[in-house]
Structures are given as C-alpha cells and as structure tokens.
Amino acid sequence: GQNIDQPTEMTATEGAIVQINCTYQTSGFNGLFWYQQHAGEAPTFLSYNVLDGLEEKGRFSSFLSRSKGYSYLLLKELQMKDSASYLCAVFTGGGNKLTFGTGTQLKVEL
Amino acid sequence: DARVTQTPRHKVTEMGQEVTMRCQPILGHNTVFWYRQTMMQGLELLAYFRNRAPLDDSGMPKDRFSAEMPDATLATLKIQPSEPRDSAVYFCASGPAGTGPLGYTFGSGTRLTVV
C-alpha cells in the first residue's frame, strides 16, 4: 500500500518563506506532485518531481529525495492568498494512480 | 478553457436514499477518476476508468457504491442506499492518454450531505 505523511497545519507570516514536508512509502514510484486547494474549490497543480533535486517555479519550489522517500514544497514571499491546503501526492505509474496525503492547511498571517 | 463539469454542485439527501453524481470529462480525455474528500481521510481514490473500462475500483465500498461510464461524455457515481458517513465532497478528474497527472483536470466537486 501507500503511506503519505504531511503536517496537518502550519502558520507563517506574510513575506516569509515556509517549507511543507512530505514523506512517503510506496511501490512503483513514478513521481511526486504538489497541489494547492482553496476552501470549497478543486485541487490545482503546483509542481512535481520525478528525479531527485529541486524544481523551481516562480515563488514555488519542490524538492525530492527518492532514497529517503521525502519531498518538500517551498513557498517564498508569502502572500495572504497563499492561505490554502497543500496536498502531496504520489504517482504510481504501473496502476496510473495518484494517491494523496491528507494535506497541510497553511495559514498566512500579517 | 476546457473544464470537467460535475453535477449537482450540492446535494442534501436523507439516509437511505439513492444519490447519483455525474461528471462530464473534457472532450478527448480517456481517463476518468472519482475521488472522495473528507476532513479526516483527505482525498481518497474511489475508482478510475480508461477508455470507459473500469481499471480499479478497490477504493470504493462495493456494497453501496457503483461507478459507470455509459459513454465517453458521462461518468456516474451512485450510492444506494446513502448513509451519513458518505457525507463528503466527491471530485471527478479527467486526463488525456499518456500524460499522467500533468494532464489531469479536476471538476469543482459535488458536496454531498446525508442527514
């Protein structure tokens, strides 16, 4: 089976940097994906990693270490609109499955 | 922009009633997923289809849930009989062949409340 862990909640200050961690145990790993979900809305794709290392995309970056089963999402220059749930998801290509963690609720404060 | 359309957006029903949720995938997408989201469990994969054939429904309670794709433009998720623990937001997502999650688009969800 799959096991994906991420913190339930985090709070950060506007303008700061926050790192949201995700650890996973899975078989048939084929990529790790990060989604953002605002309350009452659908998840939207943010970033992904297939190989080890850092992927940067504007204010958002994601890191992956496959040997450690570990990823993080880094959000820079936080804005109030970044307050949302951030979902870590593992893609297992053999079964074409995208399995989600329970999400980290990020609250950005003034 | 092309979008995945889910109906209804909200549904309140009494325990024991049948509930049918519908999803219109993006034209040309051959993979369709049903997810359920609750506060406690997060987003759980219930079932998915490729080219209208069910590939995996291991996440779905078989005794009361059923998922079908009567044609390429419609996917349905049915609960009969519904129970209060089925209260959740149900998301449909679709994707084209060969893209993996990069090509997935989620619908806006159906918020189901069973009283």
Short mmCIF file of C-alpha atoms in Angstrom, two decimals:
data_model
loop_
_atom_site.label_atom_id
_atom_site.label_comp_id
_atom_site.label_asym_id
_atom_site.label_seq_id
_atom_site.Cartn_x
_atom_site.Cartn_y
_atom_site.Cartn_z
CA GLY A 1 0.00 0.00 0.00
CA GLN A 2 0.88 3.64 0.12
CA ASN A 3 1.61 5.80 3.13
CA ILE A 4 1.94 9.56 2.77
CA ASP A 5 2.53 11.88 5.72
CA GLN A 6 2.48 15.63 5.93
CA PRO A 7 1.84 18.06 8.81
CA THR A 8 -1.78 18.90 9.43
CA GLU A 9 -1.36 22.64 9.92
CA MET A 10 1.24 25.37 9.57
CA THR A 11 1.19 29.10 10.18
CA ALA A 12 3.54 31.62 8.61
CA THR A 13 3.90 35.36 8.21
CA GLU A 14 3.26 37.34 5.05
CA GLY A 15 6.50 37.88 3.15
CA ALA A 16 8.25 34.96 4.84
CA ILE A 17 9.32 31.55 3.50
CA VAL A 18 7.63 28.31 4.51
CA GLN A 19 8.60 24.69 3.87
CA ILE A 20 5.96 21.97 3.85
CA ASN A 21 7.36 18.48 4.21
CA CYS A 22 6.01 15.21 2.88
CA THR A 23 7.27 11.70 3.50
CA TYR A 24 6.03 8.67 1.65
CA GLN A 25 6.35 4.92 1.39
CA THR A 26 5.21 3.38 -1.84
CA SER A 27 5.97 0.85 -4.52
CA GLY A 28 6.16 1.67 -8.20
CA PHE A 29 7.03 5.32 -7.61
CA ASN A 30 6.73 7.41 -10.72
CA GLY A 31 6.64 10.99 -9.45
CA LEU A 32 5.62 13.25 -6.61
CA PHE A 33 3.12 16.04 -7.18
CA TRP A 34 2.06 19.08 -5.15
CA TYR A 35 -1.37 20.63 -5.36
CA GLN A 36 -2.94 23.70 -3.83
CA GLN A 37 -6.56 23.64 -2.73
CA HIS A 38 -8.51 26.66 -1.52
CA ALA A 39 -11.55 26.02 0.64
CA GLY A 40 -14.51 24.87 -1.41
CA GLU A 41 -12.51 24.53 -4.60
CA ALA A 42 -10.83 21.79 -6.61
CA PRO A 43 -7.14 21.00 -6.20
CA THR A 44 -4.88 22.77 -8.69
CA PHE A 45 -1.46 21.55 -9.77
CA LEU A 46 1.58 23.41 -8.44
CA SER A 47 4.76 21.43 -9.01
CA TYR A 48 6.17 17.96 -9.49
CA ASN A 49 9.38 15.94 -9.23
CA VAL A 50 10.31 12.71 -10.92
CA LEU A 51 14.05 12.82 -10.31
CA ASP A 52 15.95 13.86 -7.20
CA GLY A 53 16.61 17.54 -6.72
CA LEU A 54 14.97 20.91 -6.70
CA GLU A 55 12.43 22.18 -9.21
CA GLU A 56 11.82 25.92 -9.12
CA LYS A 57 8.73 27.59 -10.46
CA GLY A 58 8.44 31.24 -9.52
CA ARG A 59 7.64 31.58 -5.82
CA PHE A 60 7.15 27.83 -5.51
CA SER A 61 9.86 25.18 -5.46
CA SER A 62 9.67 21.46 -4.78
CA PHE A 63 12.41 19.07 -3.73
CA LEU A 64 12.58 15.30 -3.92
CA SER A 65 14.83 12.63 -2.43
CA ARG A 66 13.68 9.24 -3.67
CA SER A 67 16.10 7.30 -1.47
CA LYS A 68 14.67 8.98 1.63
CA GLY A 69 11.05 8.97 0.49
CA TYR A 70 10.96 12.70 1.16
CA SER A 71 9.77 15.82 -0.56
CA TYR A 72 9.13 19.39 0.40
CA LEU A 73 7.31 22.35 -1.09
CA LEU A 74 8.92 25.72 -0.52
CA LEU A 75 6.83 28.86 -0.77
CA LYS A 76 8.68 32.19 -0.86
CA GLU A 77 7.46 35.75 -0.37
CA LEU A 78 4.27 34.50 1.17
CA GLN A 79 1.08 36.30 0.34
CA MET A 80 -2.27 36.18 2.10
CA LYS A 81 -3.76 34.41 -0.93
CA ASP A 82 -1.37 31.51 -0.27
CA SER A 83 -3.55 30.52 2.68
CA ALA A 84 -4.83 27.15 1.49
CA SER A 85 -4.37 23.42 1.86
CA TYR A 86 -1.29 21.94 0.19
CA LEU A 87 -1.57 18.34 -0.92
CA CYS A 88 1.32 15.99 -1.54
CA ALA A 89 0.50 13.18 -3.97
CA VAL A 90 2.44 10.16 -5.19
CA PHE A 91 2.01 8.86 -8.71
CA THR A 92 2.49 5.16 -9.28
CA GLY A 93 2.65 4.68 -13.00
CA GLY A 94 2.01 0.97 -13.04
CA GLY A 95 -1.52 1.46 -11.84
CA ASN A 96 -1.81 5.04 -13.09
CA LYS A 97 -2.80 6.03 -9.57
CA LEU A 98 -2.37 9.41 -7.93
CA THR A 99 -2.58 8.93 -4.17
CA PHE A 100 -2.90 11.99 -1.95
CA GLY A 101 -1.79 12.80 1.55
CA THR A 102 -4.33 14.39 3.86
CA GLY A 103 -2.99 17.87 3.19
CA THR A 104 -1.31 20.66 5.14
CA GLN A 105 -3.51 23.64 5.97
CA LEU A 106 -1.34 26.75 5.68
CA LYS A 107 -2.44 29.96 7.30
CA VAL A 108 -0.63 33.13 6.30
CA GLU A 109 -0.86 35.94 8.84
CA LEU A 110 0.05 39.61 8.75
CA ASP B 1 -10.73 26.80 -21.10
CA ALA B 2 -11.91 23.19 -21.21
CA ARG B 3 -13.30 22.02 -17.93
CA VAL B 4 -14.61 18.95 -16.14
CA THR B 5 -18.26 19.50 -15.28
CA GLN B 6 -19.82 17.91 -12.23
CA THR B 7 -23.47 17.95 -11.28
CA PRO B 8 -25.03 18.63 -8.92
CA ARG B 9 -22.72 21.02 -7.07
CA HIS B 10 -24.54 20.41 -3.80
CA LYS B 11 -26.84 17.62 -2.72
CA VAL B 12 -28.64 17.11 0.58
CA THR B 13 -30.44 13.84 0.97
CA GLU B 14 -31.92 11.65 3.64
CA MET B 15 -30.29 8.47 4.80
CA GLY B 16 -31.38 5.51 2.72
CA GLN B 17 -31.99 7.49 -0.45
CA GLU B 18 -30.20 6.85 -3.72
CA VAL B 19 -27.72 9.51 -4.86
CA THR B 20 -26.32 9.84 -8.37
CA MET B 21 -23.45 12.19 -9.14
CA ARG B 22 -22.47 12.99 -12.71
CA CYS B 23 -19.27 14.02 -14.38
CA GLN B 24 -18.64 15.23 -17.91
CA PRO B 25 -14.93 14.78 -18.66
CA ILE B 26 -13.05 17.04 -21.02
CA LEU B 27 -13.60 16.01 -24.62
CA GLY B 28 -10.82 13.71 -25.73
CA HIS B 29 -9.74 12.71 -22.22
CA ASN B 30 -9.79 8.93 -21.94
CA THR B 31 -9.02 8.57 -18.23
CA VAL B 32 -11.58 9.46 -15.57
CA PHE B 33 -11.16 9.35 -11.80
CA TRP B 34 -13.56 9.59 -8.87
CA TYR B 35 -12.18 10.90 -5.58
CA ARG B 36 -13.85 11.46 -2.21
CA GLN B 37 -12.60 14.13 0.18
CA THR B 38 -13.30 14.32 3.90
CA MET B 39 -11.53 16.20 6.66
CA MET B 40 -10.34 13.02 8.28
CA GLN B 41 -9.24 10.99 5.27
CA GLY B 42 -8.30 13.64 2.76
CA LEU B 43 -8.64 12.84 -0.95
CA GLU B 44 -9.25 9.14 -1.48
CA LEU B 45 -9.32 7.48 -4.89
CA LEU B 46 -12.56 5.56 -5.29
CA ALA B 47 -12.36 4.35 -8.89
CA TYR B 48 -10.94 5.14 -12.26
CA PHE B 49 -11.68 4.35 -15.88
CA ARG B 50 -9.65 4.26 -19.03
CA ASN B 51 -11.45 4.25 -22.36
CA ARG B 52 -14.69 3.77 -20.37
CA ALA B 53 -13.49 0.49 -18.85
CA PRO B 54 -13.15 0.33 -15.06
CA LEU B 55 -9.49 -0.27 -14.20
CA ASP B 56 -9.53 -0.03 -10.45
CA ASP B 57 -12.37 0.39 -8.00
CA SER B 58 -10.62 -1.05 -4.99
CA GLY B 59 -11.14 2.17 -3.04
CA MET B 60 -14.88 2.01 -3.36
CA PRO B 61 -17.25 0.30 -0.87
CA LYS B 62 -18.80 -2.24 -3.23
CA ASP B 63 -21.94 -2.90 -1.26
CA ARG B 64 -23.41 0.55 -1.80
CA PHE B 65 -21.28 2.38 -4.37
CA SER B 66 -21.17 1.87 -8.11
CA ALA B 67 -19.37 3.76 -10.85
CA GLU B 68 -20.03 3.59 -14.56
CA MET B 69 -19.26 5.32 -17.84
CA PRO B 70 -22.31 4.86 -20.06
CA ASP B 71 -20.50 6.78 -22.80
CA ALA B 72 -17.33 8.80 -23.30
CA THR B 73 -19.01 12.03 -22.24
CA LEU B 74 -20.54 10.86 -18.96
CA ALA B 75 -19.30 9.18 -15.81
CA THR B 76 -21.63 8.43 -12.92
CA LEU B 77 -21.11 7.58 -9.26
CA LYS B 78 -24.09 6.14 -7.49
CA ILE B 79 -24.67 5.48 -3.79
CA GLN B 80 -27.57 3.26 -2.80
CA PRO B 81 -28.55 3.39 -0.01
CA SER B 82 -26.78 6.51 1.23
CA GLU B 83 -25.57 6.83 4.82
CA PRO B 84 -24.48 9.85 6.90
CA ARG B 85 -20.84 8.69 6.72
CA ASP B 86 -20.98 9.21 2.94
CA SER B 87 -21.15 12.97 3.52
CA ALA B 88 -18.13 14.35 1.69
CA VAL B 89 -17.05 16.24 -1.40
CA TYR B 90 -16.81 13.99 -4.42
CA PHE B 91 -14.40 15.08 -7.15
CA CYS B 92 -14.15 13.84 -10.68
CA ALA B 93 -10.96 14.33 -12.67
CA SER B 94 -10.09 13.51 -16.26
CA GLY B 95 -6.88 13.28 -18.24
CA PRO B 96 -5.69 12.50 -21.75
CA ALA B 97 -3.79 9.34 -22.58
CA GLY B 98 -0.10 9.27 -21.75
CA THR B 99 0.24 12.49 -19.78
CA GLY B 100 -0.02 11.22 -16.24
CA PRO B 101 -1.10 13.70 -13.58
CA LEU B 102 0.30 16.66 -15.50
CA GLY B 103 -2.71 16.39 -17.75
CA TYR B 104 -5.33 15.81 -15.06
CA THR B 105 -8.09 18.37 -14.57
CA PHE B 106 -10.37 18.28 -11.56
CA GLY B 107 -14.02 19.22 -11.55
CA SER B 108 -15.44 21.57 -8.94
CA GLY B 109 -16.86 18.70 -6.93
CA THR B 110 -20.23 17.62 -5.60
CA ARG B 111 -20.74 18.38 -1.92
CA LEU B 112 -22.94 15.60 -0.55
CA THR B 113 -24.68 15.82 2.81
CA VAL B 114 -26.62 12.80 4.04
CA VAL B 115 -28.86 13.52 7.01
#
